Structures are given as C-alpha cells and as structure tokens.
Amino acid sequence: MERLFIFDTTLRDGEQVPGCQLNTVEKIQVAKALEQLGVDVIEAGFPISSPGDFNSVIEISKAVTWPVICALTRAVERDIDVAFEALQYAKHKRIHTGIGTSDEHIRYKFNSTREEILERAVAATKYAKRFVDDVEFYCEDAGRTDNAYLAQVVEAVIKAGATVVNIPDTTGYCLPEEYHDKIKYLMEHVDNIDRAIISTHCHNDLGMATANSFSGVMAGARQVEVTINGIGERAGNTSLEEIAMILKCHKQLGIETNINTTKIYPTSRMVSSLMNMPVQPNKAIVGRNAFAHSSGIHQDGVLKNVQTYEIMDPKDVGIDDNSIVLTARSGRAALKHRLHVNGVDLTEEKLDKVYEKFLVLADQKKEVSDADALMLAGADTADTHAVRLDFLQVTTGKGVKSVASIGLDISGQKFEAAASGNGPVDAAIKALKKIIMKQMTLKEFTIQAISKGSDDVGKVHMQVEYDGALYYGFGANTDIVTASVEAYIDCINKFKKEED
C-alpha cells in the first residue's frame, strides 16, 4: 500500500470563512481532535496576518505532539521570519511559502513577469530552508497556470530545497481530467520530481474539489490538502472525510491514509459546533442523511442486507447505526423493523392494520417518530395510566409573566388548575402540583439535544423525589413544555402505581 499524506487546513483556509473565526482555546481543541483523527500535517495559521494567528500557531505547536505543524507565508522574508518564530515550539516544523504563478496573478496581482516570479519563488524557498528542513512551496492559481511554466517553477523550487510542492486549483476552475493531466505532466516533465511530494489543494467553486483532488492522487500526488466538512473560502475546500472514505472503500487502489475514520463523525460535529457552520443534511459521509433511508424500497433492501444500499459501514465513520426514517414513502418492512427495535412484534394481519393508520399519520407529519409508531401499534400504555394529561395551555414571553393552565384525567375524573411561574415549565409544573397535592422535589431535569430541526421531538428526562424514593420520568413532544409535564406525570404514575 502506498501512503497518502493528509494535510489539514481547517484552522487556516477553513477558518477564513466569514463568521467562523475561532479563538486560541477553540483552535487548540480542534488541533487535538485532528491529531487523534490521524492527520499528518496541521496548517495552524498565517502568523504574520494577525497577532491572534501568531499566538494560535505557538499554542497549537505546544499542544500537539506528532503531526507536522505548518505555518503559511507569502514569498516575503519578513513573513518567513515571523512564521519560524511562531513555530519555535513545534516538534515537527514546516514553512509553507509560495507565490501566484498564473498569468492572471503575474500580470494583475504582481504587475510582474514570469522570470521575476520564478526568481522570487526560488529565493523564498532558499530563505525558508535556512530555518527548517521541511519547506512546502505553493504555486498559487496553478490550476490556471501554463503547464510548461508550472513545471519550470516546480523544478526550480525543488532544486532550491522544497520537500513538498503544492499545486492549488485556487479558483476551483479545473475539470478533473484537466487537473489529472496537469499533475501527470509535472510527474513526467520535472526531472527532480522524485525529490519532493506533490500536493493537491482544490477549491469547490464548481463542486469538483474532491473529484479534482482524487484525480491528482491518481496521477501521482501523494499529499492532499483538505478541511473538515469541506469548509473554506467561498464554496470551500476538499473534504477530508470524502478523500479518506474514498480510499477506504476502494482498497484495490493500493493507497492508504493514517486517518482513524471512526473519529470522522465526532470531529465533524465538533468543528460544525465551534464554527457555527451547520453541515448540510445531504453532505457525503457526515450529513445527517448520509446513512438515512426513507424510500420503502431502499429500507427493505437495507434491512435484508445493508450492502444493498450502503457502501460504507456507519460505524467506520463513528456513527452507531444507519437511520431508518419513517415517512409516507416507508414500507411495511421499515415500520415492522422500528417496532421490533422498540420491543413490539406484530402478526402480519395486525401489521397491515397498523400500516394503514401509519400512512394516514405519515401524510400529516414529515417523519413519524418511534413514539408515534408505538402508539399506532397499541404499545403506548398511556391510556392505562392513572394520571393523564388532557390539555396544557401556556402564556409566556419577554416581559410577560408565564402562566399555565392544565387539565388532568385522574382515574376517569377531570381536574383543572392554573399557576404562574418563573418560565413556562415552572408554571406548568406548579399548576400540576396544585392538582396532585403531593410533596415532590424535582432532583434532575434534562432536555436531550434536538438533532434535526425546530419541529423535531424534544426529549425530557426527569428525576423526582417522593417519600424518600427517587422516580425517573420521560416525556417526548414537539413542544418541550408539554414534554416536561409528561415526564413529571410519568414520575407520578410510577409512585402512584406503587401506592396502589
């Protein structure tokens, strides 16, 4: 197996997304996660760009052990000086310097010539080499650079000491075949190409970042520059998770990475949370729908053999299991499976009747929850409880005192009460206590995170102390206040059952 090195630039290119800036503590948290994930190189920042970036590179260098810590610079001596100073505590150092090589950059950005740019490239590489052994040179906008001139630059910087040469598709312009041919051209026309690693760095402006990076790997590149969740400037960068799983799924290619793929999903979620960048539901590998199946045909196939519609095991990326989502398009097999998971097994005749009711409910809701399915199957035993919630009405808001009105059915008798409180949940529980009239103490109140959207079911876990004993209750509802009351009532029913 050949080794492909993973260069992660989440903390540099990824962090350049507007509104996604991290403080130093958060950057260290990400860097440690990347180390556990198994990335080979962490691009920690652009030290000369700001005091914050400079300090972050220093602290990240202290925090991680085995990955190479890389600092970005322009082909400017002062940039390189500052980068080396920021890398002073890194166990393994790399300076990443470079300059634009396309005619567009040479003419309009630098007002220069190809000859002058070549001289600056060589000079910057030699200067960086004075400080560190590991120097990476980037040919900015290589995607639009003439191949013959690009080969000339690559050969010159390798001769000057570059250990890695980065061939960025900076604007995301290249087609996969075009980018493949560019890397192949370099492999065939740069005499000293064997003395350096060729790296890809592709942007997703046309949605081809991963395809281009993979094409580059197939042409001979042995480092890919990526970000978690594909975040980055404009439309983003190549996704780390996509490259890692492509190679894991296609082992016949004989190329492997050091990535511990079981850490992909938790790392994805952490980065998403810290950067306030939601992962799109249909995002490959880490989107919430990546292993979800709502089509009845797909669900039936997955239940019979997961490989019918899944080329990856969700556990390989750190997800516990695939997600069978019940919708109006779900078949009997999916409903039967969800009920079985929840401990309910139905005869075919009973399943047919429940399925008819299920379709009616599914047309009313986007998704049918396990609680809904259990109710349809008659497994919901709420109707046998001594205490049941008839209705709940709450008035709350900013500058308005929360008031709750509640109605309970206790063994067939109807009771109503109202109360005010410090928030809607407090008001509702106080109204409930007026009816129950028991000395209960709320010991624990936990709301489970809502994972899909504001209309999803919120889950409440509650612990109540009564007469020296602890009782646990559970409630689930799209209204979190109602879920809280149901959890409290669940506790009441448990100790009432013991009393009876």
Coordinates of C-alpha atoms in Angstrom, one line a residue:
M1 CA 0.0 0.0 0.0
E2 CA 1.3 3.5 -0.9
R3 CA 0.9 6.3 1.7
L4 CA -1.1 9.4 1.0
F5 CA -0.4 12.2 3.5
I6 CA -3.3 14.2 4.8
F7 CA -2.6 18.0 5.2
D8 CA -5.5 19.6 7.1
T9 CA -6.0 23.3 6.7
T10 CA -9.3 23.6 8.7
L11 CA -7.5 26.1 11.0
R12 CA -6.2 28.2 8.2
D13 CA -8.1 28.1 5.0
G14 CA -11.2 26.7 6.7
E15 CA -11.2 29.4 9.3
Q16 CA -11.2 32.1 6.7
V17 CA -14.9 31.7 6.2
P18 CA -16.7 34.8 7.4
G19 CA -18.2 34.4 10.8
C20 CA -16.3 31.2 11.5
Q21 CA -13.3 32.6 13.4
L22 CA -12.1 30.6 16.4
N23 CA -10.2 31.8 19.5
T24 CA -7.0 30.2 20.5
V25 CA -8.6 27.8 23.0
E26 CA -11.0 26.6 20.4
K27 CA -8.2 26.2 17.8
I28 CA -6.3 24.0 20.3
Q29 CA -9.4 21.9 20.8
V30 CA -9.7 21.4 17.0
A31 CA -5.9 20.7 16.7
K32 CA -6.0 18.0 19.3
A33 CA -9.0 16.4 17.6
L34 CA -7.1 16.4 14.3
E35 CA -4.2 14.7 16.0
Q36 CA -6.5 12.0 17.3
L37 CA -8.0 11.7 13.8
G38 CA -4.6 11.0 12.4
V39 CA -3.8 13.9 10.1
D40 CA -0.2 14.1 9.1
V41 CA 0.1 17.9 8.8
I42 CA -1.9 20.7 10.6
E43 CA -1.7 24.1 8.9
A44 CA -2.1 26.1 12.1
G45 CA -2.4 29.6 10.6
F46 CA -0.9 32.5 8.8
P47 CA 1.3 34.0 11.6
I48 CA 2.1 37.4 10.1
S49 CA -1.6 38.1 9.3
S50 CA -2.5 38.9 12.9
P51 CA -1.3 38.7 16.5
G52 CA -4.1 36.2 17.1
D53 CA -2.9 33.9 14.3
F54 CA 0.7 34.2 15.5
N55 CA -0.3 33.2 19.1
S56 CA -2.5 30.3 17.8
V57 CA 0.4 28.8 15.9
I58 CA 2.5 29.0 19.1
E59 CA -0.1 27.4 21.3
I60 CA -1.0 24.7 18.8
S61 CA 2.7 23.8 18.5
K62 CA 2.8 23.3 22.2
A63 CA -0.5 21.3 22.4
V64 CA 0.1 18.6 19.8
T65 CA 2.9 16.0 19.6
W66 CA 3.4 14.0 16.4
P67 CA 1.7 15.9 13.5
V68 CA 3.8 18.4 11.5
I69 CA 2.8 21.9 12.3
C70 CA 2.7 24.1 9.3
A71 CA 2.7 27.9 9.0
L72 CA 1.7 29.8 5.9
T73 CA 3.6 32.7 4.4
R74 CA 3.9 34.7 1.3
A75 CA 7.2 34.7 -0.7
V76 CA 8.4 37.5 1.6
E77 CA 11.3 37.3 4.0
R78 CA 9.5 39.0 6.9
D79 CA 6.6 36.5 6.6
I80 CA 9.1 33.7 6.8
D81 CA 10.8 35.2 9.8
V82 CA 7.6 35.5 11.7
A83 CA 6.4 32.0 10.7
F84 CA 9.6 30.5 12.1
E85 CA 9.2 32.4 15.3
A86 CA 5.7 31.1 15.7
L87 CA 6.8 27.6 15.1
Q88 CA 9.5 27.6 17.8
Y89 CA 7.7 25.1 20.0
A90 CA 6.6 22.7 17.2
K91 CA 8.1 19.2 17.4
H92 CA 7.9 18.9 13.7
K93 CA 8.0 22.2 11.7
R94 CA 7.0 23.2 8.2
I95 CA 7.0 26.6 6.5
H96 CA 4.5 26.8 3.6
T97 CA 5.6 29.6 1.3
G98 CA 4.7 30.5 -2.2
I99 CA 3.5 32.9 -4.9
G100 CA 1.0 33.1 -7.7
T101 CA 2.2 31.5 -11.0
S102 CA -0.7 32.0 -13.4
D103 CA -0.5 34.8 -16.0
E104 CA -3.6 36.4 -14.3
H105 CA -1.7 36.6 -11.0
I106 CA 1.6 37.6 -12.5
R107 CA 0.1 40.4 -14.6
Y108 CA -2.6 41.8 -12.5
K109 CA -1.7 40.9 -8.9
F110 CA 2.0 41.4 -9.0
N111 CA 2.5 43.5 -12.2
S112 CA 5.5 41.3 -12.9
T113 CA 6.9 38.8 -15.3
R114 CA 7.3 35.1 -15.4
E115 CA 11.1 35.5 -15.0
E116 CA 10.8 37.7 -11.9
I117 CA 8.2 35.4 -10.3
L118 CA 10.5 32.4 -10.8
E119 CA 13.3 34.3 -9.1
R120 CA 11.1 35.2 -6.1
A121 CA 9.9 31.6 -5.8
V122 CA 13.5 30.3 -5.6
A123 CA 14.6 33.0 -3.2
A124 CA 11.7 32.4 -0.8
T125 CA 12.3 28.6 -0.8
K126 CA 16.0 29.1 -0.1
Y127 CA 15.3 31.6 2.6
A128 CA 12.8 29.3 4.3
K129 CA 15.2 26.4 4.0
R130 CA 17.6 28.3 6.3
F131 CA 15.2 27.8 9.1
V132 CA 13.5 24.5 8.6
D133 CA 14.3 21.3 6.7
D134 CA 10.7 20.8 5.7
V135 CA 9.6 23.5 3.2
E136 CA 6.4 23.4 1.2
F137 CA 6.1 25.7 -1.8
Y138 CA 2.7 26.6 -3.2
C139 CA 2.1 27.7 -6.8
E140 CA -1.0 29.8 -6.3
D141 CA -3.6 29.5 -9.1
A142 CA -1.7 26.6 -10.5
G143 CA -5.0 25.4 -11.9
R144 CA -4.8 28.2 -14.5
T145 CA -1.1 28.2 -14.9
D146 CA 0.5 27.1 -18.2
N147 CA 1.8 23.6 -17.6
A148 CA 5.3 24.2 -19.2
Y149 CA 5.9 27.2 -17.0
L150 CA 4.5 25.5 -13.9
A151 CA 6.9 22.6 -14.5
Q152 CA 9.8 25.1 -14.7
V153 CA 8.8 26.6 -11.3
V154 CA 8.3 23.3 -9.7
E155 CA 11.7 22.0 -10.8
A156 CA 13.4 25.2 -9.6
V157 CA 11.9 25.2 -6.1
I158 CA 12.7 21.5 -5.6
K159 CA 16.2 22.3 -6.6
A160 CA 16.2 25.2 -4.1
G161 CA 15.1 22.8 -1.3
A162 CA 11.3 22.4 -1.3
T163 CA 10.3 19.0 0.1
V164 CA 6.6 19.4 -0.9
V165 CA 5.2 21.3 -3.8
N166 CA 1.6 22.3 -3.7
I167 CA -0.4 22.6 -6.9
P168 CA -3.6 24.5 -5.9
D169 CA -6.7 24.9 -8.0
T170 CA -7.2 28.1 -6.2
T171 CA -10.3 29.3 -8.0
G172 CA -11.9 25.8 -8.3
Y173 CA -11.8 26.2 -12.1
C174 CA -10.2 22.9 -13.3
L175 CA -12.1 19.9 -14.6
P176 CA -11.0 16.5 -13.0
E177 CA -9.4 15.3 -16.3
E178 CA -7.6 18.6 -16.7
Y179 CA -6.3 18.6 -13.2
H180 CA -5.2 15.0 -13.5
D181 CA -3.3 15.8 -16.7
K182 CA -1.6 18.8 -15.0
I183 CA -0.2 16.6 -12.2
K184 CA 0.7 13.9 -14.7
Y185 CA 2.5 16.5 -16.9
L186 CA 4.6 17.5 -13.8
M187 CA 5.4 13.9 -13.0
E188 CA 6.7 13.3 -16.5
H189 CA 8.4 16.6 -17.2
V190 CA 10.1 17.7 -13.9
D191 CA 13.4 16.0 -13.8
N192 CA 13.8 16.1 -10.0
I193 CA 10.2 15.3 -9.1
D194 CA 11.3 12.2 -7.1
R195 CA 12.9 14.5 -4.5
A196 CA 9.6 16.1 -3.4
I197 CA 6.0 15.2 -2.7
I198 CA 3.4 16.8 -5.0
S199 CA 0.3 18.1 -3.1
T200 CA -3.2 18.9 -4.2
H201 CA -5.2 21.9 -2.9
C202 CA -8.5 22.1 -4.6
H203 CA -11.4 24.5 -4.1
N204 CA -15.1 23.7 -4.6
D205 CA -16.4 26.6 -6.6
L206 CA -17.8 24.3 -9.3
G207 CA -18.4 21.4 -6.9
M208 CA -15.4 19.4 -8.1
A209 CA -12.9 19.8 -5.3
T210 CA -12.9 16.2 -4.2
A211 CA -13.0 14.9 -7.7
N212 CA -10.0 17.1 -8.7
S213 CA -8.0 16.1 -5.6
F214 CA -8.7 12.4 -6.2
S215 CA -7.7 12.8 -9.9
G216 CA -4.5 14.4 -8.7
V217 CA -3.8 11.5 -6.4
M218 CA -4.4 9.0 -9.3
A219 CA -1.9 11.0 -11.3
G220 CA 0.8 10.7 -8.7
A221 CA 0.2 13.4 -6.0
R222 CA 0.9 11.9 -2.5
Q223 CA -0.4 14.7 -0.3
V224 CA -3.9 16.2 -0.3
E225 CA -4.9 19.4 1.4
V226 CA -8.3 19.2 3.0
T227 CA -10.6 20.6 5.6
I228 CA -13.2 19.0 8.0
N229 CA -16.7 19.2 6.4
G230 CA -15.1 20.8 3.3
I231 CA -15.3 24.3 4.9
G232 CA -13.2 27.1 3.4
E233 CA -13.3 30.3 1.4
R234 CA -16.2 30.8 -1.0
A235 CA -17.6 27.3 -1.7
G236 CA -15.0 25.6 0.4
N237 CA -12.2 23.1 0.1
T238 CA -11.8 19.4 -0.5
S239 CA -13.4 17.4 2.4
L240 CA -11.1 15.3 4.5
E241 CA -13.8 12.8 5.2
E242 CA -14.5 12.3 1.5
I243 CA -10.9 11.6 0.5
A244 CA -10.4 9.3 3.5
M245 CA -13.5 7.2 2.8
I246 CA -13.0 7.0 -1.0
L247 CA -9.7 5.3 -0.3
K248 CA -11.1 3.1 2.4
C249 CA -13.9 2.0 0.1
H250 CA -11.5 1.4 -2.8
K251 CA -8.7 -0.5 -1.2
Q252 CA -7.9 -2.0 -4.6
L253 CA -6.2 1.3 -5.5
G254 CA -3.4 0.4 -3.1
I255 CA -3.4 3.8 -1.4
E256 CA -4.0 4.3 2.3
T257 CA -4.0 7.2 4.8
N258 CA -3.3 7.4 8.5
I259 CA -6.8 8.6 9.3
N260 CA -8.7 6.8 12.1
T261 CA -12.0 7.0 10.3
T262 CA -14.1 6.2 13.4
K263 CA -13.1 9.8 14.6
I264 CA -14.6 11.5 11.5
Y265 CA -18.1 12.0 12.6
P266 CA -17.4 13.4 16.1
T267 CA -14.7 15.7 14.7
S268 CA -17.1 16.9 12.1
R269 CA -19.7 17.7 14.7
M270 CA -17.2 19.5 16.9
V271 CA -16.0 21.7 14.1
S272 CA -19.5 22.4 13.0
S273 CA -20.4 23.5 16.5
L274 CA -17.4 25.6 17.2
M275 CA -17.5 27.4 13.9
N276 CA -21.3 27.7 13.8
M277 CA -21.3 26.1 10.4
P278 CA -24.2 23.6 10.1
V279 CA -23.4 20.5 8.0
Q280 CA -25.9 20.2 5.1
P281 CA -28.1 17.2 5.6
N282 CA -27.1 15.6 2.3
K283 CA -23.4 16.1 2.8
A284 CA -21.4 13.0 1.9
I285 CA -20.1 10.9 4.9
V286 CA -21.1 13.3 7.7
G287 CA -24.5 14.7 6.7
R288 CA -27.4 13.6 8.9
N289 CA -29.0 11.9 5.8
A290 CA -25.7 10.2 4.7
F291 CA -26.9 6.9 6.1
A292 CA -30.7 7.5 6.2
H293 CA -33.2 5.7 4.1
S294 CA -36.7 6.9 3.6
S295 CA -37.7 5.1 0.4
G296 CA -39.6 2.0 1.1
I297 CA -37.6 0.0 -1.5
H298 CA -34.3 1.2 0.0
Q299 CA -35.4 0.5 3.5
D300 CA -36.4 -3.0 2.6
G301 CA -33.1 -3.7 0.9
V302 CA -31.0 -2.3 3.8
L303 CA -32.9 -4.4 6.3
K304 CA -32.3 -7.5 4.3
N305 CA -28.6 -6.7 3.7
V306 CA -27.0 -3.4 4.5
Q307 CA -24.7 -3.6 1.5
T308 CA -27.7 -3.3 -0.9
Y309 CA -27.6 0.5 -0.5
E310 CA -24.7 1.3 1.8
I311 CA -21.1 1.0 0.6
M312 CA -19.8 2.1 4.0
D313 CA -20.5 0.9 7.5
P314 CA -21.7 3.9 9.5
K315 CA -19.6 2.6 12.4
D316 CA -16.5 3.1 10.2
V317 CA -17.0 6.9 10.4
G318 CA -18.1 7.0 14.0
I319 CA -21.9 6.7 13.6
D320 CA -23.6 4.0 15.7
D321 CA -26.0 2.7 13.1
N322 CA -27.9 3.6 9.9
S323 CA -31.0 5.6 10.3
I324 CA -34.3 4.2 9.1
V325 CA -36.6 7.3 8.8
L326 CA -40.3 6.6 8.8
T327 CA -42.1 8.7 6.2
A328 CA -45.1 8.3 3.9
R329 CA -42.8 6.5 1.5
S330 CA -41.8 3.9 4.0
G331 CA -42.9 0.3 3.5
R332 CA -44.2 -2.3 5.9
A333 CA -40.7 -3.7 6.4
A334 CA -39.4 -0.4 7.8
L335 CA -42.3 0.0 10.2
K336 CA -42.0 -3.6 11.3
H337 CA -38.3 -3.1 12.0
R338 CA -38.8 0.1 14.0
L339 CA -41.4 -1.6 16.2
H340 CA -39.2 -4.6 16.7
V341 CA -36.3 -2.4 17.8
N342 CA -38.8 -0.9 20.3
G343 CA -39.8 -4.4 21.6
V344 CA -43.0 -4.8 19.7
D345 CA -43.6 -7.7 17.3
L346 CA -46.8 -7.8 15.3
T347 CA -48.6 -10.5 13.3
E348 CA -48.9 -9.8 9.6
E349 CA -52.6 -9.2 10.0
K350 CA -52.0 -6.6 12.8
L351 CA -49.2 -5.1 10.9
D352 CA -51.4 -4.5 7.9
K353 CA -53.9 -2.6 10.0
V354 CA -51.3 -0.6 11.8
Y355 CA -49.6 0.2 8.5
E356 CA -52.9 1.8 7.2
K357 CA -53.1 4.1 10.2
F358 CA -49.4 4.8 9.8
L359 CA -49.8 6.1 6.2
V360 CA -52.6 8.5 7.4
L361 CA -50.3 9.8 10.1
A362 CA -47.3 10.0 7.8
D363 CA -49.2 12.2 5.4
Q364 CA -49.7 14.7 8.3
K365 CA -46.1 14.7 9.5
K366 CA -42.8 14.9 7.8
E367 CA -41.5 12.0 9.8
V368 CA -43.1 9.5 12.1
S369 CA -41.3 9.0 15.4
D370 CA -40.9 5.8 17.4
A371 CA -43.4 7.1 19.9
D372 CA -45.9 7.6 17.1
A373 CA -45.3 4.1 15.8
L374 CA -45.7 2.6 19.3
M375 CA -48.9 4.5 19.7
L376 CA -50.3 3.2 16.4
A377 CA -49.3 -0.3 17.4
G378 CA -51.1 -0.1 20.7
A379 CA -47.9 -0.3 22.7
D380 CA -48.4 3.1 24.2
T381 CA -49.8 2.4 27.6
A382 CA -50.7 6.0 28.5
D383 CA -54.4 5.2 28.4
T384 CA -53.9 2.7 31.2
H385 CA -52.1 5.3 33.4
A386 CA -53.9 6.6 36.5
V387 CA -52.9 10.2 35.7
R388 CA -53.1 11.5 32.1
L389 CA -52.6 14.9 30.6
D390 CA -55.8 16.2 29.0
F391 CA -54.6 19.7 27.9
L392 CA -52.0 22.3 28.6
Q393 CA -52.0 26.0 27.7
V394 CA -49.1 28.3 28.5
T395 CA -48.7 32.0 28.1
T396 CA -45.2 33.3 28.1
G397 CA -42.8 35.8 26.5
K398 CA -40.4 38.6 27.2
G399 CA -41.8 41.0 29.7
V400 CA -44.8 38.7 30.4
K401 CA -45.2 36.5 33.4
S402 CA -45.5 32.9 32.5
V403 CA -48.9 31.4 33.3
A404 CA -50.1 27.8 32.7
S405 CA -53.5 26.2 32.7
I406 CA -53.6 22.4 32.9
G407 CA -56.2 19.7 32.7
L408 CA -55.6 16.2 34.1
D409 CA -57.6 12.9 33.9
I410 CA -57.0 11.0 37.2
S411 CA -58.7 7.6 37.1
G412 CA -61.5 9.0 35.0
Q413 CA -62.1 12.2 36.9
K414 CA -61.3 15.6 35.4
F415 CA -59.3 18.2 37.2
E416 CA -58.1 21.7 36.2
A417 CA -55.7 24.2 37.7
A418 CA -53.7 27.3 36.8
A419 CA -50.5 28.8 38.1
S420 CA -47.8 31.4 37.3
G421 CA -44.1 30.6 37.5
N422 CA -40.5 31.5 36.6
G423 CA -40.8 30.4 33.0
P424 CA -43.3 28.2 31.1
V425 CA -42.0 24.8 32.5
D426 CA -42.1 26.1 36.1
A427 CA -45.6 27.5 35.7
A428 CA -46.9 24.2 34.2
I429 CA -45.4 22.0 36.9
K430 CA -46.7 24.3 39.7
A431 CA -50.2 24.0 38.1
L432 CA -49.8 20.3 38.0
K433 CA -48.8 20.2 41.7
K434 CA -51.9 22.1 42.7
I435 CA -54.0 19.1 41.4
I436 CA -51.8 16.3 42.6
M437 CA -51.1 17.8 46.1
K438 CA -48.1 15.7 46.8
Q439 CA -44.8 16.8 48.4
M440 CA -42.5 16.1 45.4
T441 CA -39.0 17.5 44.8
L442 CA -37.6 17.8 41.3
K443 CA -34.0 16.5 41.5
E444 CA -33.0 16.3 37.9
F445 CA -34.2 17.9 34.7
T446 CA -32.5 17.1 31.3
I447 CA -33.5 18.1 27.8
Q448 CA -32.0 16.0 25.1
A449 CA -30.5 17.9 22.3
I450 CA -32.7 18.3 19.3
S451 CA -30.7 17.0 16.3
K452 CA -32.7 17.7 13.2
G453 CA -34.8 20.8 13.4
S454 CA -37.1 23.0 15.4
D455 CA -40.1 20.8 14.6
D456 CA -38.5 17.6 15.9
V457 CA -39.4 15.8 19.1
G458 CA -37.7 17.2 22.2
K459 CA -37.0 14.6 24.9
V460 CA -37.1 15.3 28.6
H461 CA -35.6 13.1 31.3
M462 CA -36.7 13.9 34.9
Q463 CA -35.9 12.7 38.4
V464 CA -38.4 13.3 41.2
E465 CA -38.0 12.6 44.9
Y466 CA -41.2 11.5 46.7
D467 CA -41.5 10.0 50.2
G468 CA -37.7 9.3 50.3
A469 CA -37.5 7.5 47.0
L470 CA -36.4 8.6 43.5
Y471 CA -38.6 8.1 40.5
Y472 CA -37.5 8.6 36.9
G473 CA -39.8 10.0 34.2
F474 CA -39.6 10.5 30.5
G475 CA -41.5 12.7 28.1
A476 CA -41.3 13.4 24.4
N477 CA -43.1 16.0 22.4
T478 CA -42.5 18.6 19.7
D479 CA -43.4 21.1 22.5
I480 CA -40.7 21.0 25.1
V481 CA -43.0 22.3 27.8
T482 CA -45.5 19.5 27.2
A483 CA -42.7 17.0 27.1
S484 CA -41.6 18.3 30.6
V485 CA -45.1 17.9 32.0
E486 CA -45.4 14.4 30.6
A487 CA -42.1 13.5 32.1
Y488 CA -43.3 14.7 35.5
I489 CA -46.6 12.9 35.1
D490 CA -44.6 9.7 34.2
C491 CA -42.9 10.0 37.6
I492 CA -46.2 10.5 39.4
N493 CA -47.7 7.4 37.7
K494 CA -44.7 5.3 38.9
F495 CA -45.0 6.1 42.5
K496 CA -48.8 6.1 42.4
K497 CA -48.7 2.6 41.0
E498 CA -46.6 1.5 44.0
E499 CA -49.1 3.1 46.4
D500 CA -52.0 1.3 44.7

